[in-house]
mmCIF file of N, CA and C in Angstrom:
data_model
loop_
_atom_site.group_PDB
_atom_site.id
_atom_site.type_symbol
_atom_site.label_atom_id
_atom_site.label_comp_id
_atom_site.label_asym_id
_atom_site.label_seq_id
_atom_site.Cartn_x
_atom_site.Cartn_y
_atom_site.Cartn_z
ATOM 1 N N MET A 1 10.538 -13.133 -0.589
ATOM 2 C CA MET A 1 9.155 -13.546 0.123
ATOM 3 C C MET A 1 8.815 -12.030 0.293
ATOM 4 N N ILE A 2 7.411 -11.697 -0.095
ATOM 5 C CA ILE A 2 7.104 -10.427 -0.130
ATOM 6 C C ILE A 2 6.290 -10.277 1.438
ATOM 7 N N ARG A 3 6.906 -9.374 1.973
ATOM 8 C CA ARG A 3 6.434 -8.826 3.303
ATOM 9 C C ARG A 3 6.029 -7.305 3.958
ATOM 10 N N HIS A 4 6.939 -6.576 3.424
ATOM 11 C CA HIS A 4 6.884 -5.288 4.074
ATOM 12 C C HIS A 4 6.608 -4.431 2.958
ATOM 13 N N CYS A 5 5.992 -3.096 3.089
ATOM 14 C CA CYS A 5 5.739 -2.127 2.323
ATOM 15 C C CYS A 5 5.676 -1.048 3.126
ATOM 16 N N ILE A 6 5.594 0.033 2.664
ATOM 17 C CA ILE A 6 5.729 1.608 3.333
ATOM 18 C C ILE A 6 7.109 1.976 3.368
ATOM 19 N N VAL A 7 7.387 3.381 2.728
ATOM 20 C CA VAL A 7 8.227 4.134 3.052
ATOM 21 C C VAL A 7 8.252 5.451 3.145
ATOM 22 N N ILE A 8 9.411 6.149 3.805
ATOM 23 C CA ILE A 8 9.098 7.433 4.147
ATOM 24 C C ILE A 8 8.648 8.591 3.546
ATOM 25 N N ALA A 9 9.138 8.749 2.289
ATOM 26 C CA ALA A 9 8.669 9.856 1.549
ATOM 27 C C ALA A 9 8.763 9.455 -0.118
ATOM 28 N N PHE A 10 7.746 9.547 -0.676
ATOM 29 C CA PHE A 10 7.520 9.543 -1.938
ATOM 30 C C PHE A 10 8.160 10.715 -3.103
ATOM 31 N N THR A 11 9.200 9.994 -3.611
ATOM 32 C CA THR A 11 10.134 11.080 -4.395
ATOM 33 C C THR A 11 10.113 10.165 -5.673
ATOM 34 N N LEU A 12 9.973 10.323 -6.772
ATOM 35 C CA LEU A 12 10.511 9.736 -7.965
ATOM 36 C C LEU A 12 11.919 9.919 -8.315
ATOM 37 N N SER A 13 12.287 10.908 -7.836
ATOM 38 C CA SER A 13 13.918 10.936 -7.722
ATOM 39 C C SER A 13 14.680 9.921 -7.219
ATOM 40 N N ILE A 14 14.145 9.359 -6.105
ATOM 41 C CA ILE A 14 15.153 8.356 -5.804
ATOM 42 C C ILE A 14 14.866 6.704 -6.490
ATOM 43 N N ALA A 15 13.969 7.027 -7.126
ATOM 44 C CA ALA A 15 13.694 5.727 -7.802
ATOM 45 C C ALA A 15 14.019 5.643 -9.459
ATOM 46 N N THR A 16 14.771 7.118 -9.490
ATOM 47 C CA THR A 16 15.479 6.916 -11.198
ATOM 48 C C THR A 16 17.039 6.763 -10.961
ATOM 49 N N PRO A 17 17.507 6.264 -12.017
ATOM 50 C CA PRO A 17 16.860 6.174 -13.287
ATOM 51 C C PRO A 17 16.124 4.846 -13.218
ATOM 52 N N ILE A 18 15.073 4.880 -14.209
ATOM 53 C CA ILE A 18 14.310 3.603 -14.503
ATOM 54 C C ILE A 18 14.756 2.763 -15.494
ATOM 55 N N ALA A 19 14.700 1.604 -15.393
ATOM 56 C CA ALA A 19 15.108 0.796 -16.151
ATOM 57 C C ALA A 19 14.096 0.667 -17.531
ATOM 58 N N ILE A 20 14.673 0.635 -18.803
ATOM 59 C CA ILE A 20 13.596 0.935 -19.966
ATOM 60 C C ILE A 20 13.043 -0.796 -20.039
ATOM 61 N N ALA A 21 13.940 -1.640 -19.811
ATOM 62 C CA ALA A 21 13.106 -3.038 -19.644
ATOM 63 C C ALA A 21 13.066 -3.603 -18.210
ATOM 64 N N GLN A 22 11.901 -3.786 -17.937
ATOM 65 C CA GLN A 22 11.368 -3.514 -16.411
ATOM 66 C C GLN A 22 11.469 -5.401 -16.372
ATOM 67 N N GLU A 23 12.243 -5.431 -14.972
ATOM 68 C CA GLU A 23 12.453 -6.773 -14.967
ATOM 69 C C GLU A 23 11.006 -7.576 -14.359
ATOM 70 N N SER A 24 10.476 -8.142 -15.527
ATOM 71 C CA SER A 24 8.885 -8.785 -15.256
ATOM 72 C C SER A 24 8.820 -9.368 -14.088
ATOM 73 N N SER A 25 9.734 -10.390 -13.400
ATOM 74 C CA SER A 25 9.605 -11.025 -12.170
ATOM 75 C C SER A 25 9.173 -9.924 -11.089
ATOM 76 N N ASP A 26 10.113 -8.816 -11.101
ATOM 77 C CA ASP A 26 10.065 -7.790 -9.707
ATOM 78 C C ASP A 26 8.653 -7.241 -9.785
ATOM 79 N N ILE A 27 8.188 -7.089 -11.403
ATOM 80 C CA ILE A 27 6.852 -6.295 -11.101
ATOM 81 C C ILE A 27 5.762 -7.347 -10.712
ATOM 82 N N ASP A 28 6.215 -8.571 -11.037
ATOM 83 C CA ASP A 28 5.096 -9.316 -11.054
ATOM 84 C C ASP A 28 4.865 -9.765 -9.516
ATOM 85 N N GLN A 29 6.082 -9.731 -8.828
ATOM 86 C CA GLN A 29 6.230 -9.847 -7.066
ATOM 87 C C GLN A 29 5.542 -8.642 -6.524
ATOM 88 N N ILE A 30 5.271 -7.534 -7.243
ATOM 89 C CA ILE A 30 4.844 -6.471 -6.410
ATOM 90 C C ILE A 30 3.309 -6.455 -6.525
ATOM 91 N N ARG A 31 2.942 -6.759 -7.771
ATOM 92 C CA ARG A 31 1.455 -7.124 -8.182
ATOM 93 C C ARG A 31 0.832 -8.168 -7.283
ATOM 94 N N THR A 32 1.534 -9.252 -7.152
ATOM 95 C CA THR A 32 1.284 -10.272 -6.524
ATOM 96 C C THR A 32 1.157 -9.709 -4.689
ATOM 97 N N ALA A 33 2.077 -8.816 -4.011
ATOM 98 C CA ALA A 33 1.935 -8.300 -3.027
ATOM 99 C C ALA A 33 0.806 -7.677 -3.020
ATOM 100 N N ARG A 34 0.369 -6.694 -3.830
ATOM 101 C CA ARG A 34 -0.423 -5.844 -3.774
ATOM 102 C C ARG A 34 -2.013 -6.413 -3.545
ATOM 103 N N ALA A 35 -2.121 -7.521 -4.562
ATOM 104 C CA ALA A 35 -3.248 -8.615 -4.566
ATOM 105 C C ALA A 35 -3.317 -9.049 -2.970
ATOM 106 N N ASP A 36 -2.687 -9.548 -2.464
ATOM 107 C CA ASP A 36 -2.523 -10.149 -0.906
ATOM 108 C C ASP A 36 -2.954 -9.158 0.040
ATOM 109 N N TYR A 37 -2.229 -7.847 -0.242
ATOM 110 C CA TYR A 37 -2.667 -6.906 0.635
ATOM 111 C C TYR A 37 -4.072 -6.657 0.608
ATOM 112 N N ASN A 38 -4.706 -6.143 -0.492
ATOM 113 C CA ASN A 38 -5.952 -6.070 -0.643
ATOM 114 C C ASN A 38 -6.922 -7.340 -0.073
ATOM 115 N N ASP A 39 -6.213 -8.660 -0.423
ATOM 116 C CA ASP A 39 -6.968 -9.700 0.184
ATOM 117 C C ASP A 39 -6.984 -9.782 1.691
ATOM 118 N N ALA A 40 -5.988 -9.154 2.463
ATOM 119 C CA ALA A 40 -6.039 -9.178 3.997
ATOM 120 C C ALA A 40 -7.254 -8.043 4.300
ATOM 121 N N ILE A 41 -7.124 -7.086 3.455
ATOM 122 C CA ILE A 41 -8.231 -6.081 3.826
ATOM 123 C C ILE A 41 -9.337 -6.179 3.779
ATOM 124 N N ALA A 42 -9.514 -7.198 2.532
ATOM 125 C CA ALA A 42 -10.923 -7.736 2.206
ATOM 126 C C ALA A 42 -11.346 -9.141 3.466
ATOM 127 N N ARG A 43 -10.657 -9.695 4.264
ATOM 128 C CA ARG A 43 -10.627 -10.531 4.961
ATOM 129 C C ARG A 43 -10.519 -9.888 6.280
ATOM 130 N N HIS A 44 -10.237 -8.507 6.638
ATOM 131 C CA HIS A 44 -10.282 -7.805 7.911
ATOM 132 C C HIS A 44 -9.376 -8.409 9.099
ATOM 133 N N ASP A 45 -8.283 -8.887 7.904
ATOM 134 C CA ASP A 45 -7.146 -9.508 8.926
ATOM 135 C C ASP A 45 -6.095 -8.392 9.416
ATOM 136 N N VAL A 46 -6.270 -7.743 10.236
ATOM 137 C CA VAL A 46 -5.221 -6.744 10.728
ATOM 138 C C VAL A 46 -3.822 -7.259 11.082
ATOM 139 N N PRO A 47 -3.779 -8.498 11.623
ATOM 140 C CA PRO A 47 -2.165 -8.629 11.591
ATOM 141 C C PRO A 47 -1.523 -9.111 10.140
ATOM 142 N N ALA A 48 -2.305 -9.479 9.287
ATOM 143 C CA ALA A 48 -1.504 -9.512 7.606
ATOM 144 C C ALA A 48 -1.651 -8.268 7.324
ATOM 145 N N ILE A 49 -2.450 -7.123 7.384
ATOM 146 C CA ILE A 49 -2.336 -6.138 6.754
ATOM 147 C C ILE A 49 -1.301 -5.275 7.215
ATOM 148 N N VAL A 50 -0.843 -5.148 8.692
ATOM 149 C CA VAL A 50 0.033 -4.784 9.179
ATOM 150 C C VAL A 50 1.496 -5.426 8.680
ATOM 151 N N SER A 51 1.333 -6.420 8.229
ATOM 152 C CA SER A 51 2.689 -7.401 8.189
ATOM 153 C C SER A 51 3.351 -7.050 6.699
ATOM 154 N N PHE A 52 2.377 -6.458 5.960
ATOM 155 C CA PHE A 52 3.264 -6.072 4.497
ATOM 156 C C PHE A 52 4.126 -4.379 5.120
ATOM 157 N N LEU A 53 3.787 -3.674 6.172
ATOM 158 C CA LEU A 53 4.431 -2.569 6.512
ATOM 159 C C LEU A 53 6.063 -2.828 6.622
ATOM 160 N N ASP A 54 6.863 -2.210 5.861
ATOM 161 C CA ASP A 54 7.886 -2.088 6.281
ATOM 162 C C ASP A 54 8.375 -1.421 7.573
ATOM 163 N N GLU A 55 9.691 -1.928 8.170
ATOM 164 C CA GLU A 55 9.967 -1.249 9.478
ATOM 165 C C GLU A 55 9.990 0.271 9.583
ATOM 166 N N GLU A 56 10.291 0.801 8.548
ATOM 167 C CA GLU A 56 10.502 2.133 8.837
ATOM 168 C C GLU A 56 9.458 2.569 7.075
ATOM 169 N N TYR A 57 8.377 2.895 7.784
ATOM 170 C CA TYR A 57 7.153 3.508 6.519
ATOM 171 C C TYR A 57 6.637 4.612 7.314
ATOM 172 N N GLN A 58 5.907 5.524 6.316
ATOM 173 C CA GLN A 58 5.439 6.534 6.591
ATOM 174 C C GLN A 58 4.059 6.350 5.682
ATOM 175 N N VAL A 59 2.770 6.651 6.208
ATOM 176 C CA VAL A 59 1.518 6.913 5.248
ATOM 177 C C VAL A 59 0.740 8.147 5.604
ATOM 178 N N THR A 60 0.646 8.980 4.341
ATOM 179 C CA THR A 60 -0.457 9.981 4.398
ATOM 180 C C THR A 60 -1.681 9.360 4.018
ATOM 181 N N THR A 61 -2.691 9.198 4.652
ATOM 182 C CA THR A 61 -3.884 8.945 4.284
ATOM 183 C C THR A 61 -4.404 10.062 3.170
ATOM 184 N N SER A 62 -5.769 9.631 2.701
ATOM 185 C CA SER A 62 -6.432 10.748 1.628
ATOM 186 C C SER A 62 -6.929 11.738 2.510
ATOM 187 N N LEU A 63 -7.417 11.766 4.170
ATOM 188 C CA LEU A 63 -7.571 12.643 4.918
ATOM 189 C C LEU A 63 -6.625 13.327 5.487
ATOM 190 N N GLY A 64 -5.313 13.036 5.466
ATOM 191 C CA GLY A 64 -4.247 13.997 5.925
ATOM 192 C C GLY A 64 -3.420 13.250 6.998
ATOM 193 N N GLN A 65 -4.183 12.177 7.593
ATOM 194 C CA GLN A 65 -3.432 11.812 8.551
ATOM 195 C C GLN A 65 -2.486 10.986 8.274
ATOM 196 N N LEU A 66 -1.409 11.123 9.503
ATOM 197 C CA LEU A 66 0.058 10.535 9.287
ATOM 198 C C LEU A 66 -0.031 9.518 10.192
ATOM 199 N N LEU A 67 0.521 8.203 9.553
ATOM 200 C CA LEU A 67 0.423 6.845 10.246
ATOM 201 C C LEU A 67 2.029 6.875 10.175
ATOM 202 N N GLN A 68 2.707 6.149 11.179
ATOM 203 C CA GLN A 68 4.362 5.826 11.100
ATOM 204 C C GLN A 68 4.814 4.454 11.668
ATOM 205 N N ASP A 69 3.530 3.964 12.391
ATOM 206 C CA ASP A 69 4.149 2.823 13.258
ATOM 207 C C ASP A 69 3.171 1.542 13.099
ATOM 208 N N ARG A 70 3.416 0.302 13.170
ATOM 209 C CA ARG A 70 2.606 -0.693 12.943
ATOM 210 C C ARG A 70 1.461 -0.944 13.961
ATOM 211 N N ASP A 71 1.950 -0.455 15.267
ATOM 212 C CA ASP A 71 1.008 -0.249 16.017
ATOM 213 C C ASP A 71 0.110 0.728 15.763
ATOM 214 N N GLY A 72 0.270 1.913 15.172
ATOM 215 C CA GLY A 72 -0.941 2.706 14.976
ATOM 216 C C GLY A 72 -1.536 2.590 13.862
ATOM 217 N N GLU A 73 -0.925 1.563 12.998
ATOM 218 C CA GLU A 73 -1.896 1.388 11.853
ATOM 219 C C GLU A 73 -2.656 0.238 12.002
ATOM 220 N N ALA A 74 -2.098 -0.435 12.912
ATOM 221 C CA ALA A 74 -3.285 -1.653 13.332
ATOM 222 C C ALA A 74 -4.303 -1.265 14.012
ATOM 223 N N ALA A 75 -4.086 -0.224 14.872
ATOM 224 C CA ALA A 75 -5.216 0.403 15.786
ATOM 225 C C ALA A 75 -5.884 1.433 14.843
ATOM 226 N N ALA A 76 -5.638 2.024 14.062
ATOM 227 C CA ALA A 76 -6.315 2.456 12.832
ATOM 228 C C ALA A 76 -7.555 1.508 12.126
ATOM 229 N N TRP A 77 -6.734 0.616 11.883
ATOM 230 C CA TRP A 77 -7.549 -0.147 10.970
ATOM 231 C C TRP A 77 -8.312 -1.281 11.663
ATOM 232 N N ARG A 78 -8.271 -1.323 12.845
ATOM 233 C CA ARG A 78 -9.237 -2.074 13.981
ATOM 234 C C ARG A 78 -10.234 -1.100 14.319
ATOM 235 N N ASP A 79 -9.911 0.184 14.285
ATOM 236 C CA ASP A 79 -11.375 0.999 14.242
ATOM 237 C C ASP A 79 -12.210 1.085 13.307
ATOM 238 N N LEU A 80 -11.487 1.421 12.246
ATOM 239 C CA LEU A 80 -12.250 1.291 10.855
ATOM 240 C C LEU A 80 -13.058 0.305 10.489
ATOM 241 N N ILE A 81 -12.400 -0.968 11.030
ATOM 242 C CA ILE A 81 -13.352 -2.244 10.697
ATOM 243 C C ILE A 81 -14.551 -2.365 11.603
ATOM 244 N N ALA A 82 -14.245 -2.126 12.620
ATOM 245 C CA ALA A 82 -15.373 -1.884 13.986
ATOM 246 C C ALA A 82 -16.243 -1.229 13.621
ATOM 247 N N SER A 83 -16.224 -0.122 12.740
ATOM 248 C CA SER A 83 -17.355 0.980 12.542
ATOM 249 C C SER A 83 -17.749 0.841 11.302
ATOM 250 N N ARG A 84 -17.273 0.109 10.483
ATOM 251 C CA ARG A 84 -17.893 -0.452 9.062
ATOM 252 C C ARG A 84 -17.660 -1.764 8.842
ATOM 253 N N GLU A 85 -18.558 -2.430 9.198
ATOM 254 C CA GLU A 85 -18.331 -4.204 9.136
ATOM 255 C C GLU A 85 -18.561 -4.545 7.638
ATOM 256 N N ASP A 86 -18.743 -3.963 6.662
ATOM 257 C CA ASP A 86 -18.598 -4.884 5.182
ATOM 258 C C ASP A 86 -17.151 -3.999 4.538
ATOM 259 N N LEU A 87 -16.647 -3.142 5.210
ATOM 260 C CA LEU A 87 -15.430 -2.205 4.799
ATOM 261 C C LEU A 87 -14.647 -2.999 3.775
ATOM 262 N N LEU A 88 -14.424 -2.353 2.539
ATOM 263 C CA LEU A 88 -13.755 -2.934 1.684
ATOM 264 C C LEU A 88 -12.722 -1.857 1.108
ATOM 265 N N TYR A 89 -11.473 -1.922 1.011
ATOM 266 C CA TYR A 89 -10.717 -1.111 0.114
ATOM 267 C C TYR A 89 -9.840 -1.939 -1.072
ATOM 268 N N VAL A 90 -9.923 -1.568 -2.277
ATOM 269 C CA VAL A 90 -9.055 -2.155 -3.232
ATOM 270 C C VAL A 90 -8.292 -1.013 -3.768
ATOM 271 N N ARG A 91 -6.679 -1.443 -3.742
ATOM 272 C CA ARG A 91 -5.771 -0.676 -4.495
ATOM 273 C C ARG A 91 -5.402 -1.276 -6.129
ATOM 274 N N SER A 92 -5.565 -0.680 -7.097
ATOM 275 C CA SER A 92 -5.394 -1.319 -8.150
ATOM 276 C C SER A 92 -4.255 -0.508 -8.911
ATOM 277 N N PRO A 93 -3.288 -1.173 -9.219
ATOM 278 C CA PRO A 93 -1.664 -0.727 -9.792
ATOM 279 C C PRO A 93 -2.230 -0.203 -11.246
ATOM 280 N N GLU A 94 -1.899 0.829 -11.709
ATOM 281 C CA GLU A 94 -1.762 1.067 -13.127
ATOM 282 C C GLU A 94 -0.086 1.064 -13.562
ATOM 283 N N SER A 95 0.730 1.273 -13.183
ATOM 284 C CA SER A 95 2.182 1.276 -13.426
ATOM 285 C C SER A 95 2.944 0.901 -12.267
ATOM 286 N N ILE A 96 3.919 0.489 -12.629
ATOM 287 C CA ILE A 96 4.759 -0.128 -11.497
ATOM 288 C C ILE A 96 6.462 0.046 -12.323
ATOM 289 N N GLU A 97 7.192 0.874 -11.821
ATOM 290 C CA GLU A 97 8.698 0.900 -12.144
ATOM 291 C C GLU A 97 9.535 0.761 -11.306
ATOM 292 N N VAL A 98 10.336 -0.194 -11.813
ATOM 293 C CA VAL A 98 11.603 -0.649 -11.166
ATOM 294 C C VAL A 98 12.824 0.104 -11.378
ATOM 295 N N SER A 99 13.498 0.541 -10.142
ATOM 296 C CA SER A 99 14.851 1.334 -10.432
ATOM 297 C C SER A 99 15.880 0.625 -10.608
ATOM 298 N N SER A 100 16.578 0.615 -11.880
ATOM 299 C CA SER A 100 17.841 0.021 -11.964
ATOM 300 C C SER A 100 19.094 0.172 -11.278
ATOM 301 N N GLU A 101 19.009 1.358 -10.571
ATOM 302 C CA GLU A 101 19.912 1.927 -9.764
ATOM 303 C C GLU A 101 20.024 1.893 -8.400
ATOM 304 N N TYR A 102 18.660 1.935 -7.788
ATOM 305 C CA TYR A 102 18.308 1.684 -6.363
ATOM 306 C C TYR A 102 17.478 0.738 -5.773
ATOM 307 N N PRO A 103 17.520 0.169 -4.542
ATOM 308 C CA PRO A 103 16.478 -0.917 -4.018
ATOM 309 C C PRO A 103 15.039 -0.247 -3.960
ATOM 310 N N PHE A 104 14.470 0.421 -4.828
ATOM 311 C CA PHE A 104 12.992 0.742 -4.849
ATOM 312 C C PHE A 104 12.444 0.305 -6.010
ATOM 313 N N ALA A 105 11.219 0.852 -6.026
ATOM 314 C CA ALA A 105 10.237 0.668 -7.059
ATOM 315 C C ALA A 105 9.121 1.407 -6.947
ATOM 316 N N ALA A 106 8.384 2.333 -7.869
ATOM 317 C CA ALA A 106 7.403 3.404 -7.460
ATOM 318 C C ALA A 106 6.225 2.548 -8.231
ATOM 319 N N GLU A 107 4.973 2.455 -7.326
ATOM 320 C CA GLU A 107 3.769 2.124 -7.779
ATOM 321 C C GLU A 107 2.577 3.171 -7.919
ATOM 322 N N LEU A 108 1.978 3.245 -8.806
ATOM 323 C CA LEU A 108 0.700 4.222 -9.428
ATOM 324 C C LEU A 108 -0.363 3.747 -9.619
ATOM 325 N N GLY A 109 -1.571 4.134 -9.107
ATOM 326 C CA GLY A 109 -2.567 3.459 -9.262
ATOM 327 C C GLY A 109 -3.699 4.097 -8.511
ATOM 328 N N THR A 110 -5.086 3.577 -9.024
ATOM 329 C CA THR A 110 -6.137 4.171 -8.256
ATOM 330 C C THR A 110 -6.817 2.973 -6.992
ATOM 331 N N TRP A 111 -7.710 3.548 -6.336
ATOM 332 C CA TRP A 111 -8.221 3.018 -5.066
ATOM 333 C C TRP A 111 -9.545 3.208 -4.976
ATOM 334 N N VAL A 112 -10.002 2.176 -4.257
ATOM 335 C CA VAL A 112 -11.546 2.558 -4.297
ATOM 336 C C VAL A 112 -12.063 1.718 -2.659
ATOM 337 N N GLY A 113 -12.782 2.622 -1.709
ATOM 338 C CA GLY A 113 -13.455 2.250 -0.616
ATOM 339 C C GLY A 113 -14.833 2.126 -0.798
ATOM 340 N N THR A 114 -15.168 1.232 -0.249
ATOM 341 C CA THR A 114 -16.879 0.965 -0.008
ATOM 342 C C THR A 114 -17.313 0.450 1.449
ATOM 343 N N TRP A 115 -18.274 0.927 1.888
ATOM 344 C CA TRP A 115 -19.134 0.246 3.164
ATOM 345 C C TRP A 115 -20.616 0.728 2.979
ATOM 346 N N SER A 116 -21.165 0.125 4.202
ATOM 347 C CA SER A 116 -22.541 0.490 4.035
ATOM 348 C C SER A 116 -22.800 1.243 5.346
ATOM 349 N N THR A 117 -23.797 2.188 5.025
ATOM 350 C CA THR A 117 -24.277 3.012 6.392
ATOM 351 C C THR A 117 -25.840 3.039 6.179
ATOM 352 N N ASN A 118 -26.596 3.648 7.410
ATOM 353 C CA ASN A 118 -27.915 3.590 7.341
ATOM 354 C C ASN A 118 -28.598 4.400 6.066
ATOM 355 N N GLN A 119 -27.725 4.892 5.506
ATOM 356 C CA GLN A 119 -28.192 5.630 4.281
ATOM 357 C C GLN A 119 -27.676 5.174 2.813
ATOM 358 N N GLY A 120 -27.484 3.918 3.038
ATOM 359 C CA GLY A 120 -26.734 3.125 1.865
ATOM 360 C C GLY A 120 -25.547 3.201 1.797
ATOM 361 N N GLU A 121 -25.202 2.725 0.617
ATOM 362 C CA GLU A 121 -23.726 2.532 0.265
ATOM 363 C C GLU A 121 -22.751 3.912 0.411
ATOM 364 N N VAL A 122 -21.613 3.620 0.915
ATOM 365 C CA VAL A 122 -20.667 4.954 0.328
ATOM 366 C C VAL A 122 -19.721 4.228 -0.418
ATOM 367 N N ARG A 123 -19.514 5.191 -1.624
ATOM 368 C CA ARG A 123 -18.017 4.833 -2.577
ATOM 369 C C ARG A 123 -17.128 6.019 -2.506
ATOM 370 N N THR A 124 -16.111 5.852 -2.101
ATOM 371 C CA THR A 124 -15.052 6.762 -2.276
ATOM 372 C C THR A 124 -13.820 6.050 -3.002
ATOM 373 N N GLY A 125 -12.841 7.287 -3.400
ATOM 374 C CA GLY A 125 -11.809 6.499 -4.041
ATOM 375 C C GLY A 125 -10.763 7.573 -4.690
ATOM 376 N N GLY A 126 -9.842 7.245 -5.485
ATOM 377 C CA GLY A 126 -8.707 8.315 -5.787
ATOM 378 C C GLY A 126 -7.564 7.671 -6.445
ATOM 379 N N ARG A 127 -6.481 8.381 -6.273
ATOM 380 C CA ARG A 127 -5.240 7.768 -6.905
ATOM 381 C C ARG A 127 -4.493 7.795 -5.566
ATOM 382 N N TYR A 128 -3.190 6.747 -6.012
ATOM 383 C CA TYR A 128 -2.674 6.564 -4.890
ATOM 384 C C TYR A 128 -0.961 6.396 -5.412
ATOM 385 N N ALA A 129 -0.105 6.830 -4.405
ATOM 386 C CA ALA A 129 1.606 6.655 -4.991
ATOM 387 C C ALA A 129 1.814 5.423 -4.008
ATOM 388 N N ALA A 130 2.998 4.860 -4.114
ATOM 389 C CA ALA A 130 3.493 3.763 -3.429
ATOM 390 C C ALA A 130 5.098 3.598 -3.632
ATOM 391 N N MET A 131 6.042 3.546 -2.823
ATOM 392 C CA MET A 131 7.180 3.419 -2.828
ATOM 393 C C MET A 131 7.479 1.950 -2.053
ATOM 394 N N TRP A 132 8.117 0.972 -2.817
ATOM 395 C CA TRP A 132 8.553 -0.409 -2.602
ATOM 396 C C TRP A 132 10.101 -0.134 -2.079
ATOM 397 N N ARG A 133 10.174 -1.059 -1.319
ATOM 398 C CA ARG A 133 11.745 -1.202 -0.900
ATOM 399 C C ARG A 133 11.945 -2.618 -1.045
ATOM 400 N N GLN A 134 13.258 -2.900 -1.599
ATOM 401 C CA GLN A 134 13.592 -4.525 -1.999
ATOM 402 C C GLN A 134 14.565 -4.547 -1.030
ATOM 403 N N VAL A 135 14.086 -5.663 -0.252
ATOM 404 C CA VAL A 135 14.751 -6.765 0.573
ATOM 405 C C VAL A 135 14.799 -7.753 0.337
ATOM 406 N N ASP A 136 15.505 -8.869 -0.105
ATOM 407 C CA ASP A 136 15.544 -10.197 -0.493
ATOM 408 C C ASP A 136 14.314 -10.095 -1.456
ATOM 409 N N GLY A 137 14.076 -9.447 -2.610
ATOM 410 C CA GLY A 137 13.210 -9.568 -3.461
ATOM 411 C C GLY A 137 12.385 -8.166 -3.033
ATOM 412 N N PHE A 138 11.241 -7.977 -3.403
ATOM 413 C CA PHE A 138 10.414 -6.832 -3.414
ATOM 414 C C PHE A 138 9.706 -7.023 -2.071
ATOM 415 N N ASN A 139 9.812 -6.302 -0.939
ATOM 416 C CA ASN A 139 9.026 -6.337 0.043
ATOM 417 C C ASN A 139 7.989 -5.373 0.173
ATOM 418 N N LEU A 140 7.065 -5.554 0.417
ATOM 419 C CA LEU A 140 6.001 -4.626 0.739
ATOM 420 C C LEU A 140 6.424 -3.370 1.789
ATOM 421 N N GLY A 141 7.177 -2.892 1.063
ATOM 422 C CA GLY A 141 7.944 -1.482 2.031
ATOM 423 C C GLY A 141 7.157 -0.476 1.457
ATOM 424 N N VAL A 142 5.979 -0.296 0.891
ATOM 425 C CA VAL A 142 5.173 0.680 0.646
ATOM 426 C C VAL A 142 3.885 0.205 0.627
ATOM 427 N N LYS A 143 2.921 1.042 1.204
ATOM 428 C CA LYS A 143 1.376 0.890 1.230
ATOM 429 C C LYS A 143 1.408 2.657 0.345
ATOM 430 N N PRO A 144 0.034 2.933 -0.005
ATOM 431 C CA PRO A 144 -0.340 4.014 -0.816
ATOM 432 C C PRO A 144 0.486 4.721 0.575
ATOM 433 N N ILE A 145 1.381 5.724 0.195
ATOM 434 C CA ILE A 145 2.034 6.804 0.628
ATOM 435 C C ILE A 145 1.252 7.991 0.760
ATOM 436 N N ALA A 146 0.417 8.301 -0.385
ATOM 437 C CA ALA A 146 -0.663 9.150 -0.566
ATOM 438 C C ALA A 146 -1.701 8.725 -1.240
ATOM 439 N N ASP A 147 -2.821 9.139 -0.760
ATOM 440 C CA ASP A 147 -4.246 8.785 -1.341
ATOM 441 C C ASP A 147 -4.424 10.322 -1.718
ATOM 442 N N PHE A 148 -4.936 10.355 -3.217
ATOM 443 C CA PHE A 148 -5.819 11.812 -3.279
ATOM 444 C C PHE A 148 -6.804 11.507 -4.626
#
């Protein structure tokens, strides 16, 4: 079951060595969790969004805000959704590498955020890096640790 994501620091060194032949079921599980996370954001379902967070996670947002607990993350999402009714964020994985030695996987991809203002649509985005931790399968132990 995929439930938790977000880990303390993103370093590729803890996710190496990477298996040459990736476990496709692990990668599929992570892709499914990412799609479910995107769907929770699209529905503005804050409890579902934070349900993907690992107990011990840390996120640095694209604007440098550091979030480290579920309550703080939930409050940030509630504030953002309240101020942007049609808010949508989509993270699209470009690569997922599963460690053969450690219970981690690294995800790299792009993200896009859109919402409307009185002046028109705002569109922003960039690249993200996320670390997943494996607990009874891969749990969303990672949300983008860094958006840039």
